[in-house]
Coordinates of C-alpha atoms and ligand atoms in Angstrom, one line a residue:
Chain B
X1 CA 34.2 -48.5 -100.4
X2 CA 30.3 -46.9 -101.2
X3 CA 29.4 -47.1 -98.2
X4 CA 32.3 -45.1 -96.5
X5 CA 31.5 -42.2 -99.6
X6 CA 28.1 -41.4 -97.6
X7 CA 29.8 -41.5 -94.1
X8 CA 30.9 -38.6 -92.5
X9 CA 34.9 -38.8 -91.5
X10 CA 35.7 -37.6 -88.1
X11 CA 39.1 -35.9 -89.0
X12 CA 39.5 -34.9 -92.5
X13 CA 43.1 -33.2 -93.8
X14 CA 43.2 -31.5 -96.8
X15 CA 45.9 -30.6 -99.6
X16 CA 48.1 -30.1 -96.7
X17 CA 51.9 -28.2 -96.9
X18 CA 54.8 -27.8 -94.9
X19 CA 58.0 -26.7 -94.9
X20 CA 61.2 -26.3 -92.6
X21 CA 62.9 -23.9 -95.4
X22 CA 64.2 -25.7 -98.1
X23 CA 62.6 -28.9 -96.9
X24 CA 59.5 -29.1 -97.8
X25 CA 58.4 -32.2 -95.5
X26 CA 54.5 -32.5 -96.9
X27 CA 53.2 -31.6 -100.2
X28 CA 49.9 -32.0 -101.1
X29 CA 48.6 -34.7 -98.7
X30 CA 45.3 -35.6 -98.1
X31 CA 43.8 -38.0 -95.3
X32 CA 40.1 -39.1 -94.3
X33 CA 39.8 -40.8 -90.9
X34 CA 36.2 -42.7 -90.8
X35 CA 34.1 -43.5 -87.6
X36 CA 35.2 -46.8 -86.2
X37 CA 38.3 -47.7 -88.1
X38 CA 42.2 -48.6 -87.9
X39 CA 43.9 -46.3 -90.4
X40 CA 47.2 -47.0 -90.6
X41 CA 49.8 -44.6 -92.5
X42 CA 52.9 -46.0 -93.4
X43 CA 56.3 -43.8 -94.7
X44 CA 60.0 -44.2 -94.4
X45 CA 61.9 -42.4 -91.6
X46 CA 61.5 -38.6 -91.9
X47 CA 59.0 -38.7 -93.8
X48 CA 56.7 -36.6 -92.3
X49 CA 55.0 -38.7 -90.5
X50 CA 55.3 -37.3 -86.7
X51 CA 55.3 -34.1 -88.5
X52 CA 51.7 -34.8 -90.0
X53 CA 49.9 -35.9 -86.8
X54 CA 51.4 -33.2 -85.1
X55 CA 49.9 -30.3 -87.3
X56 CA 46.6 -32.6 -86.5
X57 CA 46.8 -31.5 -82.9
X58 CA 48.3 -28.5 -83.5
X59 CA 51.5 -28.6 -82.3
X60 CA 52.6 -27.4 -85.9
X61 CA 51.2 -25.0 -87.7
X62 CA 51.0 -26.1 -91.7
X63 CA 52.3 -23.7 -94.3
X64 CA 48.7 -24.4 -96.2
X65 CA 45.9 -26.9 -96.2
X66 CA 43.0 -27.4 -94.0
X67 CA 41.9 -30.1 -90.6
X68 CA 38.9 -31.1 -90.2
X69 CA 38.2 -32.7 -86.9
X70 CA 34.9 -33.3 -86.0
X71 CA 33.6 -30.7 -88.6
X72 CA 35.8 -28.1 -86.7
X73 CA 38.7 -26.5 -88.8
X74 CA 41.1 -26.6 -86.0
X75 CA 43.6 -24.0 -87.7
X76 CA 41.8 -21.0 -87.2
X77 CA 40.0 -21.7 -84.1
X78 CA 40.7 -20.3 -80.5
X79 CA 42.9 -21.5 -78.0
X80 CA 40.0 -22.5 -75.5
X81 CA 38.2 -24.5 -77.9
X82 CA 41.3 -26.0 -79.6
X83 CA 42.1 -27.2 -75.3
X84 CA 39.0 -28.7 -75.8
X85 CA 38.8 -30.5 -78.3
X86 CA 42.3 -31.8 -77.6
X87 CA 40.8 -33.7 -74.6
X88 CA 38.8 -35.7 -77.2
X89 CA 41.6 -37.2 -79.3
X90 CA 44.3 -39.3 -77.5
X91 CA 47.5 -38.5 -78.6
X92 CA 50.5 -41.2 -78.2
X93 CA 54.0 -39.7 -78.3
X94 CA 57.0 -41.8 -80.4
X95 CA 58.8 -41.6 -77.2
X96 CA 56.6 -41.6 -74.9
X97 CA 56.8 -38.5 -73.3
X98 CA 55.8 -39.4 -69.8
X99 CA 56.1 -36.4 -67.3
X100 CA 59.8 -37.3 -65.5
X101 CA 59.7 -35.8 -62.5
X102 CA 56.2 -37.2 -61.7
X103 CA 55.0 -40.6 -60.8
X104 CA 52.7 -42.9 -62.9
X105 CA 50.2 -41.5 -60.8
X106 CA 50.1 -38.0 -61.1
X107 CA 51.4 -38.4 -64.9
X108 CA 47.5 -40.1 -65.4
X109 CA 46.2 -37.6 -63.5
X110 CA 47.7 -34.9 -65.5
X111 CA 44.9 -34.6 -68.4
X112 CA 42.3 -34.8 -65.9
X113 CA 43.3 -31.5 -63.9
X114 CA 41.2 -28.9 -65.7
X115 CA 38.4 -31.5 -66.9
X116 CA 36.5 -31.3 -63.5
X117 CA 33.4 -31.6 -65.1
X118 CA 34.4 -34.7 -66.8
X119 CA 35.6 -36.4 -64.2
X120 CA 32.6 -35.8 -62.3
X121 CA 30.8 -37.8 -65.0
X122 CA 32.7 -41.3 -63.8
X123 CA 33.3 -41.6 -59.9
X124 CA 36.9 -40.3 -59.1
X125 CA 40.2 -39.2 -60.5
X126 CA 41.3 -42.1 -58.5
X127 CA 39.0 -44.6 -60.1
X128 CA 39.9 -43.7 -63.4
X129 CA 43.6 -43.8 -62.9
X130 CA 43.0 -47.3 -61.8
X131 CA 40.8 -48.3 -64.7
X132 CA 43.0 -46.8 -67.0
X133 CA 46.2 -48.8 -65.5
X134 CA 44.0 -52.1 -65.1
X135 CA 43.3 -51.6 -69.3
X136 CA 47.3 -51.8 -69.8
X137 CA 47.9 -54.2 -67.1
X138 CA 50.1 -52.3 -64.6
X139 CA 47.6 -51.5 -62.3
X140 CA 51.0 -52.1 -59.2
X141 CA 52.7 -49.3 -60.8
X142 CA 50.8 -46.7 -59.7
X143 CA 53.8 -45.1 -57.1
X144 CA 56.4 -45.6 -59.2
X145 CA 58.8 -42.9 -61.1
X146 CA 58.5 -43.2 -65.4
X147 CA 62.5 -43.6 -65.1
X148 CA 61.5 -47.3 -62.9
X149 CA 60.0 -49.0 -65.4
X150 CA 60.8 -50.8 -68.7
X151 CA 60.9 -48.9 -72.3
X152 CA 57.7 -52.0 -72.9
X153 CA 56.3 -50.3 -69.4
X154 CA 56.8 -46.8 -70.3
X155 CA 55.1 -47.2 -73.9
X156 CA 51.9 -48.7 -71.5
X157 CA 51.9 -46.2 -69.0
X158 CA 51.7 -43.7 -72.0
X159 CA 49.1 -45.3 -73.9
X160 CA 47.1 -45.6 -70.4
X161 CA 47.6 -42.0 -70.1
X162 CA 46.2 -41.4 -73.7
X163 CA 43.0 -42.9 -73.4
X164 CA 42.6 -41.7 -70.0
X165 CA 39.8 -39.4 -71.3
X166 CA 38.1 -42.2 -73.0
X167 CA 38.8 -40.2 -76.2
X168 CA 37.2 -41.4 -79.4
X169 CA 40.0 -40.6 -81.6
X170 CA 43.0 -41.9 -80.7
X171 CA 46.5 -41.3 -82.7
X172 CA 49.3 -43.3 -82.0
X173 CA 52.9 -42.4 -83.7
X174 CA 54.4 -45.3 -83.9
X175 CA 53.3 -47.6 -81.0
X176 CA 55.8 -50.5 -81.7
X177 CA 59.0 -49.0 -82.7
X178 CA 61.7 -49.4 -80.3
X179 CA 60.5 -52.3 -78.4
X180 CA 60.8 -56.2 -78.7
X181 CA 58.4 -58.1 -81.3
X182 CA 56.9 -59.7 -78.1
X183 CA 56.4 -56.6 -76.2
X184 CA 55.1 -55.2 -79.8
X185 CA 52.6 -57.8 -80.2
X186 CA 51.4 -57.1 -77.0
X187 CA 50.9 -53.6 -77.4
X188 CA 49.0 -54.0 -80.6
X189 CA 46.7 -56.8 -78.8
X190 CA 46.3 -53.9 -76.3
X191 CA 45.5 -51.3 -78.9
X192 CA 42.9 -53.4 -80.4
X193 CA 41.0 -54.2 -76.9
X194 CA 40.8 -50.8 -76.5
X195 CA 39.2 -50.5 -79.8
X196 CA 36.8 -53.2 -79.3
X197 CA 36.3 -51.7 -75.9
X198 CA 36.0 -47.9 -76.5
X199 CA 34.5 -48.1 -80.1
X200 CA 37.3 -45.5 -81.3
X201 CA 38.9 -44.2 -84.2
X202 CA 42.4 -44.6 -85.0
X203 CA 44.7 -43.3 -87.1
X204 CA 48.3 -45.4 -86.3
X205 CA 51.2 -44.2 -87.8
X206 CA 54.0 -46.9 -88.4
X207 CA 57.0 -48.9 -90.2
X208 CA 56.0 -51.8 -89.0
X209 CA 54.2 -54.3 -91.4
X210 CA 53.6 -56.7 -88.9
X211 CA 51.7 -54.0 -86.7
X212 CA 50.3 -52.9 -90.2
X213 CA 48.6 -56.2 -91.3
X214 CA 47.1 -56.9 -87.8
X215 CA 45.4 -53.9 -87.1
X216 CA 44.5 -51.8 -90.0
X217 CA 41.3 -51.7 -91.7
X218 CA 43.0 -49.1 -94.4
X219 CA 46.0 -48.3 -95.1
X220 CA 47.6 -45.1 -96.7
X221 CA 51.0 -44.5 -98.1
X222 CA 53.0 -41.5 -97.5
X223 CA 55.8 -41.1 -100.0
X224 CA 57.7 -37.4 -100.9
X225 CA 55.5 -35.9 -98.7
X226 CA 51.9 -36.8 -100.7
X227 CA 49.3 -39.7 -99.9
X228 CA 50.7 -41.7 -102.8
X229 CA 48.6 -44.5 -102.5
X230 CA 45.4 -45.8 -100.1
X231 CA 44.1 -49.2 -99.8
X232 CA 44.2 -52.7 -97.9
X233 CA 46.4 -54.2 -96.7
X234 CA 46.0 -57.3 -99.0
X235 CA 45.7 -54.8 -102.4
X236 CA 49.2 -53.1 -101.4
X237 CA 51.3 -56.0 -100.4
X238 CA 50.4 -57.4 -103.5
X239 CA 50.9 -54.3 -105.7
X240 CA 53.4 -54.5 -108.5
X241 CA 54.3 -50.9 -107.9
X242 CA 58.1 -51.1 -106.9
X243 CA 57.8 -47.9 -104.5
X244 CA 54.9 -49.4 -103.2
X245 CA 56.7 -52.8 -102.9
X246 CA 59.8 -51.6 -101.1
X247 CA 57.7 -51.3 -98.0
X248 CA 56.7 -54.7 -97.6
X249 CA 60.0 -56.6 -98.6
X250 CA 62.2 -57.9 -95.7
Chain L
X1 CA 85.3 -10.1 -95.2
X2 CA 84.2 -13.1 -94.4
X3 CA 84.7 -11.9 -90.8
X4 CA 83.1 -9.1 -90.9
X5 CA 79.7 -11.2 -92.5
X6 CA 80.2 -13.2 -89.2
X7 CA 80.1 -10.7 -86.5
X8 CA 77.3 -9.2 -88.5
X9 CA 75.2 -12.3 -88.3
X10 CA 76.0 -12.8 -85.3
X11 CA 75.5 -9.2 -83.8
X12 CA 71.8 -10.1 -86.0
X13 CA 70.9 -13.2 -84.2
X14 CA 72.2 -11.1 -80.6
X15 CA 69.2 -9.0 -80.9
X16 CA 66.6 -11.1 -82.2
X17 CA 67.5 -12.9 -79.2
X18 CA 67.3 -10.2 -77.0
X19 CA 63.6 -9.2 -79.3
X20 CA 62.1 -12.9 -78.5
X21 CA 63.6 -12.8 -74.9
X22 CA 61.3 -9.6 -74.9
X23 CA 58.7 -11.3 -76.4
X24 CA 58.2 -13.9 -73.7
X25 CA 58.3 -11.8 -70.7
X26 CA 55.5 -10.1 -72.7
X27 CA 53.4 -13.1 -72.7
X28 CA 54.2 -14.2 -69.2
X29 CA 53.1 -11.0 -68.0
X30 CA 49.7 -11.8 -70.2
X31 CA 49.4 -15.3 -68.4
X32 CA 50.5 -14.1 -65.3
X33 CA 46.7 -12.5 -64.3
X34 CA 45.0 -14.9 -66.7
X35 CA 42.8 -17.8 -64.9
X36 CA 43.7 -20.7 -63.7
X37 CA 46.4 -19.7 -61.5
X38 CA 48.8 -22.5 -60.6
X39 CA 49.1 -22.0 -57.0
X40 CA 50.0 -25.4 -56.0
X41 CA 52.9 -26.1 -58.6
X42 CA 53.8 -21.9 -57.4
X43 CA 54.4 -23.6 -54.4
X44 CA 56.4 -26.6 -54.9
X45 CA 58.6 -24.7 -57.2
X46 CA 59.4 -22.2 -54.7
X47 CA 60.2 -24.7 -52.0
X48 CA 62.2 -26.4 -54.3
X49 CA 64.2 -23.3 -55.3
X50 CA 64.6 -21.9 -51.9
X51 CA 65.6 -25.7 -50.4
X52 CA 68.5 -25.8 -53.3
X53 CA 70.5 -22.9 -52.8
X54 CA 69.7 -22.4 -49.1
X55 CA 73.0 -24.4 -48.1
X56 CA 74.9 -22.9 -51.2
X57 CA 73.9 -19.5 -50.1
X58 CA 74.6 -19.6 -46.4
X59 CA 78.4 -20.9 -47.0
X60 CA 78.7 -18.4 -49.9
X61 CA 77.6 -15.5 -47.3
X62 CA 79.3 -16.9 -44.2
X63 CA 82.8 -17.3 -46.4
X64 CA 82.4 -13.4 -48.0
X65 CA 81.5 -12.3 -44.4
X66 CA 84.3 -13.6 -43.3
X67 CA 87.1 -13.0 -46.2
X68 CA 85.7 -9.6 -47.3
X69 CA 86.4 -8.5 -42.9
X70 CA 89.8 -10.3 -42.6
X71 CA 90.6 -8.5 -45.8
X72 CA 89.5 -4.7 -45.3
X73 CA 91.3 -5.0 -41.1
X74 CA 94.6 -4.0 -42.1
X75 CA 93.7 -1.2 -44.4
X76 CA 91.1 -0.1 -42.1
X77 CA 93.6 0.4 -38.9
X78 CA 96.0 1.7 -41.2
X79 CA 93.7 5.0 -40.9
X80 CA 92.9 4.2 -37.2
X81 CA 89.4 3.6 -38.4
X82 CA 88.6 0.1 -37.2
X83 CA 85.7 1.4 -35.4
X84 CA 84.0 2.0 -39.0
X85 CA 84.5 -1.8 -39.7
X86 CA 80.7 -2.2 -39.0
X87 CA 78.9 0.2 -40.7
X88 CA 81.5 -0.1 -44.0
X89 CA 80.3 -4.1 -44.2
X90 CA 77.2 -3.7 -43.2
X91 CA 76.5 -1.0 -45.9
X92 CA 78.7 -2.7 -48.9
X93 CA 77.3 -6.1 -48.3
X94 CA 73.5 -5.1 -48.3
X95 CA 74.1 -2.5 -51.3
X96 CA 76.1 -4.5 -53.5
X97 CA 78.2 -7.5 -52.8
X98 CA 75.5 -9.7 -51.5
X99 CA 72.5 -9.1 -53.8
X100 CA 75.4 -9.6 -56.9
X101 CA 77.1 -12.7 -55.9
X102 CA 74.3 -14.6 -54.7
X103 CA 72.8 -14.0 -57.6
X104 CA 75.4 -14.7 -59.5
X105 CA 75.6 -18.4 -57.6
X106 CA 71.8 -18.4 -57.7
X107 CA 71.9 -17.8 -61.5
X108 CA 74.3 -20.8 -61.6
X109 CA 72.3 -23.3 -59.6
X110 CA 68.6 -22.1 -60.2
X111 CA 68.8 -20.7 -63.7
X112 CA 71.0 -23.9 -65.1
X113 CA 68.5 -26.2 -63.0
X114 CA 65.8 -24.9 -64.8
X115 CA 67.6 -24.4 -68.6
X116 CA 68.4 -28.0 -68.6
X117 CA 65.1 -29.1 -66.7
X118 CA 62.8 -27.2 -69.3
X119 CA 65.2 -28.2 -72.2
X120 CA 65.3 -31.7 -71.5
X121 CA 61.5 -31.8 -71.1
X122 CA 61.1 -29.8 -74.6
X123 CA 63.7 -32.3 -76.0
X124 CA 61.6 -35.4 -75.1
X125 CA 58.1 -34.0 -76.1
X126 CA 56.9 -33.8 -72.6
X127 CA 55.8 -30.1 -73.2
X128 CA 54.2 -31.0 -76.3
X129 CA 52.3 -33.6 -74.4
X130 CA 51.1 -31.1 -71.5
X131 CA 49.9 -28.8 -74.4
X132 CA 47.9 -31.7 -76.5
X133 CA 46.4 -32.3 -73.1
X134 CA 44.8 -29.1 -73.1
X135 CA 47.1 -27.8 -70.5
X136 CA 48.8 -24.6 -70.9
X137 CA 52.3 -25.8 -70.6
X138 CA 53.4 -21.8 -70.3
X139 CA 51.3 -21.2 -67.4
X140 CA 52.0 -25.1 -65.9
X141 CA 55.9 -24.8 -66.3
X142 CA 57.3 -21.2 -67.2
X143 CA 55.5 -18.7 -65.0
X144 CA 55.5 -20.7 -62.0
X145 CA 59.2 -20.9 -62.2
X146 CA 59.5 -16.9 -62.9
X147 CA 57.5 -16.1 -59.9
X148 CA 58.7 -18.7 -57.9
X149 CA 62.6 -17.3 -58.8
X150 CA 61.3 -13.4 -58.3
X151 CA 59.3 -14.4 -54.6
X152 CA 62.7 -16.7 -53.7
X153 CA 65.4 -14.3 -54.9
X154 CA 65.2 -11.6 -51.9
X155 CA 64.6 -14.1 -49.4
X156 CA 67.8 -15.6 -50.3
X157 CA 69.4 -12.5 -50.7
X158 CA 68.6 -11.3 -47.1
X159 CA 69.1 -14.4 -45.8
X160 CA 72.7 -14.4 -47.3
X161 CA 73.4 -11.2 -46.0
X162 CA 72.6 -11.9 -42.9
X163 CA 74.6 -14.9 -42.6
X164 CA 77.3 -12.9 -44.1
X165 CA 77.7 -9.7 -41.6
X166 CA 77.4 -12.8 -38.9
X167 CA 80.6 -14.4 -40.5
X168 CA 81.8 -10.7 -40.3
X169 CA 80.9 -10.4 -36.6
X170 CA 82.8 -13.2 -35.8
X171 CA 86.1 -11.8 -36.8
X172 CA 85.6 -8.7 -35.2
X173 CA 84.5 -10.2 -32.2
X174 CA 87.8 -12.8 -32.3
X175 CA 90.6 -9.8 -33.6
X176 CA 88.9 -6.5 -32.7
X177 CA 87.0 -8.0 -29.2
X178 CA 83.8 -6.2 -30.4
X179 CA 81.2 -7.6 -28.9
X180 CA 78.3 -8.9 -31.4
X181 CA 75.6 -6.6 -29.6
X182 CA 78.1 -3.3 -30.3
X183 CA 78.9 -4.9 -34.0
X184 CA 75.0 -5.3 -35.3
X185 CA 74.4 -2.1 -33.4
X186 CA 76.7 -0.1 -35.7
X187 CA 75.6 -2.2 -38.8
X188 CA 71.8 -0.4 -38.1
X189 CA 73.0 2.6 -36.9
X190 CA 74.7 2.6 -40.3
X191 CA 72.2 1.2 -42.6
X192 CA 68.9 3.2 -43.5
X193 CA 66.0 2.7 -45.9
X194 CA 67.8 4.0 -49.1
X195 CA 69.9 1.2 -48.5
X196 CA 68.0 -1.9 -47.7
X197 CA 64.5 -0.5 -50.1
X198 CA 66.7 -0.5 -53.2
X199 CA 68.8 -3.4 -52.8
X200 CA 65.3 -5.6 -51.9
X201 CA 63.9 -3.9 -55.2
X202 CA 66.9 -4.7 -57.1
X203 CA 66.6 -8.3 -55.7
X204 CA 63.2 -9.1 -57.1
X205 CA 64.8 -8.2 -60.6
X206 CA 67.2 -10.1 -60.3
X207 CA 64.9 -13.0 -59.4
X208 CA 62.8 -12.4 -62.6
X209 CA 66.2 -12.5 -64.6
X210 CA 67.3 -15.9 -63.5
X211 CA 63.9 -17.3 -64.2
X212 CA 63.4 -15.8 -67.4
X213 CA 66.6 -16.7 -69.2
X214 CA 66.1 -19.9 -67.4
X215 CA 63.0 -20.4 -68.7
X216 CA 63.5 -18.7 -72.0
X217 CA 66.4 -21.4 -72.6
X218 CA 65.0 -24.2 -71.7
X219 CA 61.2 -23.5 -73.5
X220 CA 63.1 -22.8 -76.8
X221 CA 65.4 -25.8 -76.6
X222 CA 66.9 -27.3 -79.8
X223 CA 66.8 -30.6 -80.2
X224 CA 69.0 -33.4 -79.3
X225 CA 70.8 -33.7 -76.2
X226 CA 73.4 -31.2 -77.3
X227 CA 70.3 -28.4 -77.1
X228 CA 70.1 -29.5 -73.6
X229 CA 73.7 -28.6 -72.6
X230 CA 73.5 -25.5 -74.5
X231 CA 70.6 -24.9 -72.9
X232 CA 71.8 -24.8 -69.4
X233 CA 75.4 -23.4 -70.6
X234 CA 73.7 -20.3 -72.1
X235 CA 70.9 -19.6 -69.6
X236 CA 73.9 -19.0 -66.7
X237 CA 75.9 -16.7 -69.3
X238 CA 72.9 -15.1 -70.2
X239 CA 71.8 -14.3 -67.0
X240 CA 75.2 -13.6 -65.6
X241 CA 75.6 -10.8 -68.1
X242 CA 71.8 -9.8 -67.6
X243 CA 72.2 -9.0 -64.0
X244 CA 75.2 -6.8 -64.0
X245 CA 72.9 -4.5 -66.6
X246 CA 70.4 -4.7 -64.2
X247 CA 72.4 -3.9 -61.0
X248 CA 74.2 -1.1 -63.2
X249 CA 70.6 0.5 -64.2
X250 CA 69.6 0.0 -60.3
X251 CA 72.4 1.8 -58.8
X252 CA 71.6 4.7 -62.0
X253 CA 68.2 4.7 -60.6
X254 CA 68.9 4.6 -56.8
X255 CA 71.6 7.3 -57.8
X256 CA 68.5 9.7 -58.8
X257 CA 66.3 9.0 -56.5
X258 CA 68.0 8.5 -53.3
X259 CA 71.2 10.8 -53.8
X260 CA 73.4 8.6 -52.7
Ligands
LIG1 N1 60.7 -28.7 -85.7 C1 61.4 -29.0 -86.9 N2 62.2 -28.1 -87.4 C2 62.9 -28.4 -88.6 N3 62.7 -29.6 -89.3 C3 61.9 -30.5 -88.7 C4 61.2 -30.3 -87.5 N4 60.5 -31.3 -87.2 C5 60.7 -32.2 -88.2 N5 61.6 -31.7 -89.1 C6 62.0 -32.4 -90.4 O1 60.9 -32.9 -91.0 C7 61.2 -34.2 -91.6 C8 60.2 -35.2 -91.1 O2 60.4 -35.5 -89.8 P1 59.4 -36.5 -89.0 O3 59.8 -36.4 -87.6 O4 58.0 -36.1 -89.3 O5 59.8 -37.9 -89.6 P2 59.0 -39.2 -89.4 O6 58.4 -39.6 -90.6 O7 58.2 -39.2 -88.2 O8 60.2 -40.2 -89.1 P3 60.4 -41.4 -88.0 O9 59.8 -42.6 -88.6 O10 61.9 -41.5 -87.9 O11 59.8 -40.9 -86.8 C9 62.7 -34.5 -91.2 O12 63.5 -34.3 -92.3 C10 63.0 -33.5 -90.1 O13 64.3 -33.1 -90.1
LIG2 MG1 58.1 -39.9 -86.3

């Protein structure tokens, strides 16, 4: 734990607050995000979790607080520059959110459309389509409509699209829920080849303890809106604190 | 009292309706002339407009053609005036009746198409997607479909009323043995530039209409599928309504201007 005190985070919230009028969804919560590691945050079902990552990117604005990404505060920055730094943090939808009225193709080629210069850094749009496809194993895909394939498929294709960039931070709001523990365990062998692959850091937002135990390096707590408590995943499954406790039973 | 707290609310949420419907054409005419113009998806979304109501259209104008002819013959040689047959279609159908009811079926087919289109697409996150991206969804989705509605909107409409005066043609040739040259002869003869100028200009209006509200709807959906239905349900009712105000303020205008 020393050692991470010195280091740097990459994406840094602070005391942050929001409210839908009388609900107030976050109070008060606080998150570091190192260089290189798998945090995951765990919460019950409207939570705040989605609502969290989301003021990350921001899609919604916080009441209060301040995000640090990449020593940028992204609240008060400009449009062009937040577009920007968008393309550097991979951003995977609960749902999915693939593009339904384009193919798998065009959906992957999406991001890439204003990042000419980019692109121009690796060979073709086309090339990186394919690598990105190859990395979630559906390279046959490519033609198809989102509404063809499988929810399993669907959650690949979006992850594909994700990383597309080759961004170094990488979000994922719940990767696992909805699909089959086989399916799951695939995706999260997938998440962690990318990891190995890429060198990225993730912040992986999820119910699921067995998605929890296998990936994370860190794991925080989000409970009535604060970061109630941050640790392993070994020191909070054995905790004797009953809240704590309630998310590991089955 | 209870009642009259209701229609107040209500009449409140009316305007701030109409206030953020205001809003957005405000920031669709900021993005409009801002770089990087869309010109590709411009495109696809006007063929796609244009190739789904071209059939609608062309029966709607044939049918009124023919209907508002049959219709107007006895009257007409009641008076002896068959003879004005040509020039009384020609100038009510490119004044009035077919700018208003093809956009009225246009605002059924193109506005609802895009309500539920946009609304399912803010429903399912795919906007916010386009936006983390670093895409401007606004520019990508909204004011390609406004200027694709406000380019597609007087094509159709002349189209239609083309179509229609043929369907009107037709029945004079059959009953009144006009012949078509004679019949489309009149209809010009009849028709003049304060005629066609303000009904194309009225047109283009009411092609932004239909893709605002459309738009509007669909951008600001509520969640859940119900938003969806609601969506598309209120971007035709909406836009129905809209374009009588704005083919009341045209004729007002034309009125002026033209002395009609
Ligand atoms: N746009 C919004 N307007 C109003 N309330 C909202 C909005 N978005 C979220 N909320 C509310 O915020 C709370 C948290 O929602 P959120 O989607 O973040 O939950 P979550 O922790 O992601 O749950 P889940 O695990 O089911 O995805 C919910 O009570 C929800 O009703
Ligand atoms: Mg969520």
């Amino acid at each position: 734990m020393d050692s991470k005190e010195n280091l740097k985070p990459v994406l840094e919230l602070r005391s942050l607050h929001k409210s839908f009028g009388d609900n107030h969804v976050l109070v008060d919560f606080n998150l570091k995000l190192f260089e290189g590691e798998n945090l995951v945050v765990m919460g019950k079902s409207g939570s705040g979790k989605s609502v969290m990552v989301k003021c990350l990117v921001g899609l919604i604005q916080p009441d209060s607080g301040s995000i640090t990404i990449k020593n940028q505060d992204i609240i008060t920055m400009g449009h062009k520059e937040l577009d920007l730094l968008r393309t550097e943090i991979g951003f995977l939808f609960q749902g999915s959110a693939l593009y339904d009225s384009m193919t798998v193709r065009e959906n992957l080629e999406f991001p890439l459309r204003r990042q000419t210069h980019k692109v121009a850094d690796f060979e073709s749009t086309e090339a990186l389509v394919r690598e990105a496809l190859e990395n979630v194993g559906l390279s046959d895909t490519m033609d198809l409509m989102p509404a063809e394939l499988s929810g399993g498929m669907q959650r690949r294709v979006a992850l594909a699209r994700a990383l597309i960039l080759k961004p170094k931070i990488i979000i994922y709001d719940e990767p696992t829920t909805g699909l089959d523990p086989i399916t799951a365990k695939e995706i999260i062998e997938l998440m962690r080849n990318i990891q190995k692959k890429y060198h990225t850091s993730s912040l992986i937002i999820t119910h699921d303890v067995d998605c929890a135990r296998v990936i994370s390096n860190r794991m925080i707590l989000l409970v009535d809106g604060t970061n109630y408590v941050e640790g392993s995943f070994d020191e909070l499954s054995n905790s004797k604190d009953p809240k704590v406790q309630a998310f590991f039973k089955n | 009292m209870a009642k009259s707290t209701s229609i107040k609310t209500r009449s409140e949420s009316f305007f701030t309706e109409i206030g953020d419907m205001a809003l957005f054409s405000g920031r669709f005419f900021k993005e409009v002339f801002s770089q990087p113009f869309e010109f590709k998806e411009l495109l696809r979304q006007s063929y796609n407009i244009g190739n789904r109501s071209l059939l609608l259209v062309g029966v709607t104008g044939f049918i009124l053609g023919l209907v508002f002819t049959l219709q107007s013959r006895p009257t007409l040689m009641e008076f002896g005036a068959e003879s004005w047959m040509p020039s009384m279609v020609g100038i009510s159908i490119v004044r009035e009746i077919g700018p208003v009811i093809i956009a009225l079926i246009c605002a059924g087919r193109i506005g609802s198409g895009i309500g539920a289109e946009l609304g399912s697409m803010r429903v399912t996150e795919q906007i916010d997607a386009m936006e983390v991206s670093g895409n401007n969804p606004f520019k990508y989705l909204v004011v390609t479909r406004i200027l694709a509605t406000t380019l597609m909107l007087p094509l159709l409409i002349i189209m239609g009323d083309v179509i229609a005066l043929f369907g009107s043609a037709i029945i004079e040739n059959l009953k009144g043995h006009v012949s078509y040259m004679l019949y489309f002869n009149q209809v010009f003869d009849a028709l003049s530039f304060s005629d066609i100028i303000p009904a194309t200009v009225k047109s283009v209006f009411f092609g932004f209409a239909i893709g605002l509200v459309g738009c509007y709807k669909g951008y600001n959906c509520s969640k859940g599928t119900v938003g969806v239905g609601e969506a598309s349900n209120s971007a035709v009712v909406y836009t129905s309504m809209l374009l009588f105000v704005i083919d009341f303020i045209a004729v007002f205008v034309t009125d002026i201007f033209f002395e009609i």
